[in-house]
Amino acid sequence: MKPAPFSFVAPESLEAVVRALAEHGDDARILAGGQSLVPLMNLRLARPEVLVSINRCHELDYIAVSNDRLVVGALVRQIDAETDPLVEAECPLLAKALPHVGLPATRNRGTVCGSLAHCDPLAELPAVALALEADLVLTSAAGERRVPAHDFLVADMTTSIETGEVVSAVTFKRQDPSERSAVAEVSNGGHVFPVGGVALRWASVDGVCTMARIAAFGVGSVAQRLIDAEGALVGSDLGPAAIAAAVAAARNAVNPTGDIHADADYRRHLVGVLLERGLLEGEGP
């Protein structure tokens, strides 16, 4: 199928982008990589009247460190973040997750911020954003606001982006070099999206877990932090009993639905299996 008719504008600065969004309001959608938006438009599931492309806004194509945060601009392609040494050094969890995102062909165009804005419940990056305590930078004609990932991710393909706003960057908490991290998922053969998965990072001192951040995807309408599972690990020796308690807490926290790829019970069981696998196999840092 082909998309419904639309107008196209390609501003060359963030200031011009927000002006265009203010002018067109709810009729406008941002185009960056287009790997999610364009298929929806072709199926007539999305029918924006105006596409505002940010692909000429080179000021949004950057990766930088600012205090305790790794900042990724809205135009950074997933493939570029995947291979960037700064991402690997400062946020190993993000670096480990990116090769799981889609296929190389889609990562060549898809953006990190675009995946977060799309908020697919089966996508890896929203869970990574939760585990890395990310903030989304939303810019509009009225100014800039920062929204924590747990408030930004609302439901299936629904975020807290308001009319006239664009995700101009995402900031991830920089990981301590002593941390360990892992991404574990189960895919459905050649299917682009996984059945479900977890993203986690943790730290320990003298054999005692001092910090844990765990997020799951594919087990609900949106990626979610597994706070009770984190609590089962912190203060423990990360031994079999602690891991079993975290697994049980993770399964109790999720409320998955079934589909043609996996039923609800399978997904609930899976989140525990993958959490245990991540903790046992996770490589440092």
mmCIF file of C-alpha atoms in Angstrom:
data_model
loop_
_atom_site.group_PDB
_atom_site.id
_atom_site.type_symbol
_atom_site.label_atom_id
_atom_site.label_comp_id
_atom_site.label_asym_id
_atom_site.label_seq_id
_atom_site.Cartn_x
_atom_site.Cartn_y
_atom_site.Cartn_z
ATOM 1 C CA MET A 1 0.000 0.000 0.000
ATOM 2 C CA LYS A 2 0.929 3.630 -0.287
ATOM 3 C CA PRO A 3 0.515 6.326 2.365
ATOM 4 C CA ALA A 4 -2.264 8.863 2.346
ATOM 5 C CA PRO A 5 -1.273 12.260 0.845
ATOM 6 C CA PHE A 6 0.907 14.436 3.059
ATOM 7 C CA SER A 7 3.039 17.565 2.934
ATOM 8 C CA PHE A 8 6.764 17.467 3.635
ATOM 9 C CA VAL A 9 9.049 20.049 5.230
ATOM 10 C CA ALA A 10 12.743 19.667 6.044
ATOM 11 C CA PRO A 11 13.964 22.411 8.402
ATOM 12 C CA GLU A 12 17.701 22.804 8.904
ATOM 13 C CA SER A 13 17.703 23.732 12.591
ATOM 14 C CA LEU A 14 15.978 22.634 15.784
ATOM 15 C CA GLU A 15 14.503 26.109 16.094
ATOM 16 C CA ALA A 16 12.886 25.769 12.677
ATOM 17 C CA VAL A 17 11.616 22.270 13.544
ATOM 18 C CA VAL A 18 9.740 23.480 16.604
ATOM 19 C CA ARG A 19 8.331 26.402 14.612
ATOM 20 C CA ALA A 20 6.960 23.938 12.063
ATOM 21 C CA LEU A 21 5.477 21.784 14.820
ATOM 22 C CA ALA A 22 3.863 24.824 16.417
ATOM 23 C CA GLU A 23 2.385 25.809 13.062
ATOM 24 C CA HIS A 24 0.908 22.422 12.170
ATOM 25 C CA GLY A 25 0.006 21.089 15.639
ATOM 26 C CA ASP A 26 -1.588 17.643 15.791
ATOM 27 C CA ASP A 27 -1.390 17.276 12.004
ATOM 28 C CA ALA A 28 2.432 16.983 12.080
ATOM 29 C CA ARG A 29 4.718 14.033 12.754
ATOM 30 C CA ILE A 30 8.497 13.974 13.091
ATOM 31 C CA LEU A 31 10.477 11.969 10.518
ATOM 32 C CA ALA A 32 13.985 10.828 11.433
ATOM 33 C CA GLY A 33 14.807 7.271 10.390
ATOM 34 C CA GLY A 34 11.239 6.437 9.435
ATOM 35 C CA GLN A 35 11.703 2.721 10.094
ATOM 36 C CA SER A 36 8.571 2.602 12.249
ATOM 37 C CA LEU A 37 6.567 5.564 10.953
ATOM 38 C CA VAL A 38 6.737 4.843 7.221
ATOM 39 C CA PRO A 39 5.354 1.263 7.452
ATOM 40 C CA LEU A 40 2.492 2.563 9.608
ATOM 41 C CA MET A 41 1.801 5.229 6.999
ATOM 42 C CA ASN A 42 1.876 2.656 4.198
ATOM 43 C CA LEU A 43 -0.720 0.610 6.075
ATOM 44 C CA ARG A 44 -2.792 3.771 6.673
ATOM 45 C CA LEU A 45 -2.501 3.199 10.425
ATOM 46 C CA ALA A 46 -0.845 6.616 10.668
ATOM 47 C CA ARG A 47 -2.083 9.473 8.500
ATOM 48 C CA PRO A 48 -0.151 12.641 9.328
ATOM 49 C CA GLU A 49 -0.917 15.608 7.113
ATOM 50 C CA VAL A 50 2.606 17.000 7.483
ATOM 51 C CA LEU A 51 5.946 15.247 7.908
ATOM 52 C CA VAL A 52 8.615 17.373 9.578
ATOM 53 C CA SER A 53 11.976 15.829 8.707
ATOM 54 C CA ILE A 54 14.886 16.453 11.076
ATOM 55 C CA ASN A 55 17.411 14.860 8.723
ATOM 56 C CA ARG A 56 18.986 18.212 7.813
ATOM 57 C CA CYS A 57 19.340 19.258 11.463
ATOM 58 C CA HIS A 58 22.978 18.294 11.874
ATOM 59 C CA GLU A 59 23.069 19.899 15.328
ATOM 60 C CA LEU A 60 21.047 16.889 16.540
ATOM 61 C CA ASP A 61 23.608 14.350 15.317
ATOM 62 C CA TYR A 62 25.977 14.037 18.289
ATOM 63 C CA ILE A 63 27.032 11.826 21.172
ATOM 64 C CA ALA A 64 28.595 13.552 24.159
ATOM 65 C CA VAL A 65 29.259 13.293 27.884
ATOM 66 C CA SER A 66 27.753 15.874 30.213
ATOM 67 C CA ASN A 67 28.501 15.419 33.916
ATOM 68 C CA ASP A 68 27.121 11.984 34.878
ATOM 69 C CA ARG A 69 25.127 11.542 31.655
ATOM 70 C CA LEU A 70 25.754 10.220 28.159
ATOM 71 C CA VAL A 71 23.784 12.430 25.770
ATOM 72 C CA VAL A 72 22.559 11.060 22.421
ATOM 73 C CA GLY A 73 21.074 13.537 19.962
ATOM 74 C CA ALA A 74 17.855 12.881 18.073
ATOM 75 C CA LEU A 75 19.554 12.247 14.730
ATOM 76 C CA VAL A 76 22.064 9.642 15.942
ATOM 77 C CA ARG A 77 21.504 6.437 13.964
ATOM 78 C CA GLN A 78 21.354 3.208 15.908
ATOM 79 C CA ILE A 79 24.259 1.765 13.919
ATOM 80 C CA ASP A 80 26.438 4.771 14.767
ATOM 81 C CA ALA A 81 25.658 4.516 18.482
ATOM 82 C CA GLU A 82 26.336 0.775 18.299
ATOM 83 C CA THR A 83 29.877 1.351 17.018
ATOM 84 C CA ASP A 84 30.709 4.539 18.949
ATOM 85 C CA PRO A 85 33.542 4.005 21.476
ATOM 86 C CA LEU A 86 32.038 6.605 23.822
ATOM 87 C CA VAL A 87 28.813 4.595 24.084
ATOM 88 C CA GLU A 88 30.746 1.397 24.775
ATOM 89 C CA ALA A 89 32.857 3.082 27.435
ATOM 90 C CA GLU A 90 30.161 5.056 29.235
ATOM 91 C CA CYS A 91 27.018 2.931 28.763
ATOM 92 C CA PRO A 92 27.991 -0.692 28.058
ATOM 93 C CA LEU A 93 24.373 -1.789 28.513
ATOM 94 C CA LEU A 94 23.277 0.426 25.616
ATOM 95 C CA ALA A 95 26.144 -0.871 23.483
ATOM 96 C CA LYS A 96 25.123 -4.470 24.225
ATOM 97 C CA ALA A 97 21.468 -3.827 23.427
ATOM 98 C CA LEU A 98 21.863 -2.065 20.077
ATOM 99 C CA PRO A 99 22.921 -5.144 18.048
ATOM 100 C CA HIS A 100 19.609 -6.749 19.084
ATOM 101 C CA VAL A 101 17.548 -3.859 17.655
ATOM 102 C CA GLY A 102 15.899 -4.795 14.372
ATOM 103 C CA LEU A 103 18.221 -5.686 11.518
ATOM 104 C CA PRO A 104 21.424 -3.977 10.320
ATOM 105 C CA ALA A 105 19.523 -2.472 7.403
ATOM 106 C CA THR A 106 17.003 -0.796 9.708
ATOM 107 C CA ARG A 107 19.679 0.281 12.224
ATOM 108 C CA ASN A 108 21.421 2.125 9.396
ATOM 109 C CA ARG A 109 18.478 4.556 9.305
ATOM 110 C CA GLY A 110 16.648 4.097 12.601
ATOM 111 C CA THR A 111 17.560 6.461 15.423
ATOM 112 C CA VAL A 112 17.964 5.835 19.137
ATOM 113 C CA CYS A 113 15.500 8.592 20.020
ATOM 114 C CA GLY A 114 13.075 7.448 17.337
ATOM 115 C CA SER A 115 12.809 3.975 18.869
ATOM 116 C CA LEU A 116 12.061 5.522 22.264
ATOM 117 C CA ALA A 117 9.467 7.882 20.787
ATOM 118 C CA HIS A 118 7.767 4.980 18.986
ATOM 119 C CA CYS A 119 7.519 3.044 22.292
ATOM 120 C CA ASP A 120 6.907 -0.421 20.912
ATOM 121 C CA PRO A 121 6.369 -2.855 23.833
ATOM 122 C CA LEU A 122 8.669 -5.393 22.119
ATOM 123 C CA ALA A 123 11.516 -2.937 21.553
ATOM 124 C CA GLU A 124 14.756 -3.219 23.521
ATOM 125 C CA LEU A 125 15.658 0.472 23.874
ATOM 126 C CA PRO A 126 12.752 1.540 26.120
ATOM 127 C CA ALA A 127 13.820 -1.129 28.627
ATOM 128 C CA VAL A 128 17.428 0.015 28.334
ATOM 129 C CA ALA A 129 16.292 3.583 28.986
ATOM 130 C CA LEU A 130 14.596 2.440 32.197
ATOM 131 C CA ALA A 131 17.602 0.434 33.366
ATOM 132 C CA LEU A 132 19.940 3.357 32.624
ATOM 133 C CA GLU A 133 17.609 5.868 34.320
ATOM 134 C CA ALA A 134 17.372 7.898 31.125
ATOM 135 C CA ASP A 135 15.807 11.324 30.704
ATOM 136 C CA LEU A 136 14.142 12.370 27.446
ATOM 137 C CA VAL A 137 14.766 15.954 26.349
ATOM 138 C CA LEU A 138 11.578 17.367 24.795
ATOM 139 C CA THR A 139 11.834 20.664 22.943
ATOM 140 C CA SER A 140 9.013 22.914 21.748
ATOM 141 C CA ALA A 141 8.449 26.563 20.929
ATOM 142 C CA ALA A 142 7.803 27.069 24.654
ATOM 143 C CA GLY A 143 11.232 25.754 25.625
ATOM 144 C CA GLU A 144 12.719 22.497 26.867
ATOM 145 C CA ARG A 145 11.661 19.972 29.470
ATOM 146 C CA ARG A 146 13.253 16.763 30.674
ATOM 147 C CA VAL A 147 11.110 13.727 31.372
ATOM 148 C CA PRO A 148 12.395 10.590 33.132
ATOM 149 C CA ALA A 149 11.947 7.451 31.065
ATOM 150 C CA HIS A 150 9.505 5.945 33.566
ATOM 151 C CA ASP A 151 7.185 8.932 33.012
ATOM 152 C CA PHE A 152 7.868 9.218 29.276
ATOM 153 C CA LEU A 153 6.894 5.620 28.423
ATOM 154 C CA VAL A 154 3.130 5.460 28.950
ATOM 155 C CA ALA A 155 1.694 2.488 27.031
ATOM 156 C CA ASP A 156 1.847 0.652 23.717
ATOM 157 C CA MET A 157 3.118 3.252 21.212
ATOM 158 C CA THR A 158 2.095 6.026 23.620
ATOM 159 C CA THR A 159 4.457 8.487 25.304
ATOM 160 C CA SER A 160 4.167 11.757 27.182
ATOM 161 C CA ILE A 161 5.227 13.802 24.129
ATOM 162 C CA GLU A 162 2.831 16.735 23.865
ATOM 163 C CA THR A 163 1.642 18.525 20.744
ATOM 164 C CA GLY A 164 4.425 20.712 19.372
ATOM 165 C CA GLU A 165 7.250 18.783 21.057
ATOM 166 C CA VAL A 166 10.111 16.843 19.531
ATOM 167 C CA VAL A 167 12.491 14.464 21.311
ATOM 168 C CA SER A 168 15.695 16.408 20.753
ATOM 169 C CA ALA A 169 17.961 14.108 22.808
ATOM 170 C CA VAL A 170 18.061 11.340 25.369
ATOM 171 C CA THR A 171 20.473 11.280 28.308
ATOM 172 C CA PHE A 172 21.537 8.003 29.894
ATOM 173 C CA LYS A 173 23.149 7.599 33.305
ATOM 174 C CA ARG A 174 26.823 6.806 32.823
ATOM 175 C CA GLN A 175 27.757 3.416 34.212
ATOM 176 C CA ASP A 176 30.468 2.962 36.786
ATOM 177 C CA PRO A 177 33.371 0.896 35.415
ATOM 178 C CA SER A 178 32.768 -1.697 38.141
ATOM 179 C CA GLU A 179 29.195 -2.378 37.038
ATOM 180 C CA ARG A 180 28.107 -5.469 35.158
ATOM 181 C CA SER A 181 25.309 -5.473 32.617
ATOM 182 C CA ALA A 182 23.409 -7.807 30.329
ATOM 183 C CA VAL A 183 20.671 -7.988 27.722
ATOM 184 C CA ALA A 184 18.857 -11.299 27.386
ATOM 185 C CA GLU A 185 16.003 -11.994 25.005
ATOM 186 C CA VAL A 186 14.289 -14.738 23.046
ATOM 187 C CA SER A 187 13.536 -14.085 19.409
ATOM 188 C CA ASN A 188 10.931 -15.690 17.215
ATOM 189 C CA GLY A 189 13.097 -17.184 14.498
ATOM 190 C CA GLY A 190 13.687 -14.620 11.781
ATOM 191 C CA HIS A 191 11.138 -12.213 13.217
ATOM 192 C CA VAL A 192 12.530 -8.714 13.761
ATOM 193 C CA PHE A 193 11.016 -8.284 17.219
ATOM 194 C CA PRO A 194 11.722 -10.589 20.178
ATOM 195 C CA VAL A 195 9.109 -12.483 22.151
ATOM 196 C CA GLY A 196 10.407 -10.834 25.324
ATOM 197 C CA GLY A 197 13.546 -9.871 27.163
ATOM 198 C CA VAL A 198 15.289 -8.086 30.007
ATOM 199 C CA ALA A 199 17.941 -5.379 30.294
ATOM 200 C CA LEU A 200 19.823 -5.159 33.553
ATOM 201 C CA ARG A 201 22.830 -3.717 35.291
ATOM 202 C CA TRP A 202 24.155 -4.326 38.772
ATOM 203 C CA ALA A 203 27.143 -3.704 41.031
ATOM 204 C CA SER A 204 28.632 -5.420 44.048
ATOM 205 C CA VAL A 205 31.246 -4.613 46.673
ATOM 206 C CA ASP A 206 33.014 -7.334 48.654
ATOM 207 C CA GLY A 207 30.566 -9.910 47.328
ATOM 208 C CA VAL A 208 27.439 -7.936 48.288
ATOM 209 C CA CYS A 209 25.122 -6.454 45.668
ATOM 210 C CA THR A 210 24.925 -2.683 46.144
ATOM 211 C CA MET A 211 22.801 -1.690 43.155
ATOM 212 C CA ALA A 212 20.485 -3.352 40.649
ATOM 213 C CA ARG A 213 18.401 -1.933 37.827
ATOM 214 C CA ILE A 214 16.219 -4.377 35.892
ATOM 215 C CA ALA A 215 13.723 -3.667 33.117
ATOM 216 C CA ALA A 216 11.645 -6.070 31.034
ATOM 217 C CA PHE A 217 10.133 -5.744 27.574
ATOM 218 C CA GLY A 218 7.571 -7.820 25.722
ATOM 219 C CA VAL A 219 5.701 -8.724 28.924
ATOM 220 C CA GLY A 220 3.177 -5.881 29.006
ATOM 221 C CA SER A 221 1.901 -2.861 27.133
ATOM 222 C CA VAL A 222 5.132 -0.988 27.825
ATOM 223 C CA ALA A 223 8.634 -1.724 29.101
ATOM 224 C CA GLN A 224 8.715 -1.770 32.901
ATOM 225 C CA ARG A 225 11.161 -1.581 35.798
ATOM 226 C CA LEU A 226 11.130 -4.665 38.007
ATOM 227 C CA ILE A 227 11.666 -2.872 41.297
ATOM 228 C CA ASP A 228 10.790 -5.783 43.590
ATOM 229 C CA ALA A 229 13.261 -7.990 41.738
ATOM 230 C CA GLU A 230 15.901 -5.304 42.192
ATOM 231 C CA GLY A 231 15.143 -5.225 45.910
ATOM 232 C CA ALA A 232 15.618 -8.987 46.152
ATOM 233 C CA LEU A 233 19.162 -8.609 44.830
ATOM 234 C CA VAL A 234 20.421 -5.515 46.666
ATOM 235 C CA GLY A 235 22.114 -6.522 49.905
ATOM 236 C CA SER A 236 22.417 -10.144 48.810
ATOM 237 C CA ASP A 237 25.396 -12.236 47.802
ATOM 238 C CA LEU A 238 23.840 -12.767 44.337
ATOM 239 C CA GLY A 239 23.783 -16.464 45.119
ATOM 240 C CA PRO A 240 21.159 -19.023 44.073
ATOM 241 C CA ALA A 241 18.675 -18.045 46.816
ATOM 242 C CA ALA A 242 18.853 -14.336 45.947
ATOM 243 C CA ILE A 243 18.498 -15.017 42.240
ATOM 244 C CA ALA A 244 15.516 -17.301 42.880
ATOM 245 C CA ALA A 245 13.865 -14.566 44.951
ATOM 246 C CA ALA A 246 14.483 -12.019 42.182
ATOM 247 C CA VAL A 247 13.066 -14.404 39.579
ATOM 248 C CA ALA A 248 9.904 -14.933 41.621
ATOM 249 C CA ALA A 249 9.508 -11.192 42.157
ATOM 250 C CA ALA A 250 9.946 -10.525 38.437
ATOM 251 C CA ARG A 251 7.266 -13.037 37.490
ATOM 252 C CA ASN A 252 4.867 -11.607 40.056
ATOM 253 C CA ALA A 253 5.406 -8.071 38.728
ATOM 254 C CA VAL A 254 4.521 -8.630 35.083
ATOM 255 C CA ASN A 255 1.102 -9.020 33.524
ATOM 256 C CA PRO A 256 1.724 -10.180 29.968
ATOM 257 C CA THR A 257 -0.835 -10.971 27.312
ATOM 258 C CA GLY A 258 -0.707 -13.770 24.789
ATOM 259 C CA ASP A 259 -0.513 -13.648 21.018
ATOM 260 C CA ILE A 260 0.338 -15.959 18.137
ATOM 261 C CA HIS A 261 4.009 -15.994 19.174
ATOM 262 C CA ALA A 262 3.665 -16.790 22.902
ATOM 263 C CA ASP A 263 0.926 -17.057 25.499
ATOM 264 C CA ALA A 264 0.846 -15.116 28.747
ATOM 265 C CA ASP A 265 2.129 -17.950 30.933
ATOM 266 C CA TYR A 266 5.097 -18.509 28.654
ATOM 267 C CA ARG A 267 6.043 -14.816 28.761
ATOM 268 C CA ARG A 268 5.706 -14.704 32.548
ATOM 269 C CA HIS A 269 7.956 -17.741 32.872
ATOM 270 C CA LEU A 270 10.338 -16.327 30.290
ATOM 271 C CA VAL A 271 11.054 -13.102 32.166
ATOM 272 C CA GLY A 272 12.383 -15.139 35.102
ATOM 273 C CA VAL A 273 14.485 -17.400 32.905
ATOM 274 C CA LEU A 274 16.053 -14.435 31.132
ATOM 275 C CA LEU A 275 16.705 -12.552 34.368
ATOM 276 C CA GLU A 276 18.553 -15.548 35.791
ATOM 277 C CA ARG A 277 20.433 -16.007 32.528
ATOM 278 C CA GLY A 278 21.479 -12.362 32.464
ATOM 279 C CA LEU A 279 22.762 -12.450 36.031
ATOM 280 C CA LEU A 280 24.706 -15.666 35.501
ATOM 281 C CA GLU A 281 26.119 -14.867 32.089
ATOM 282 C CA GLY A 282 26.387 -11.077 32.222
ATOM 283 C CA GLU A 283 29.861 -9.879 31.360
ATOM 284 C CA GLY A 284 31.646 -6.999 33.052
ATOM 285 C CA PRO A 285 31.463 -4.125 32.946
#
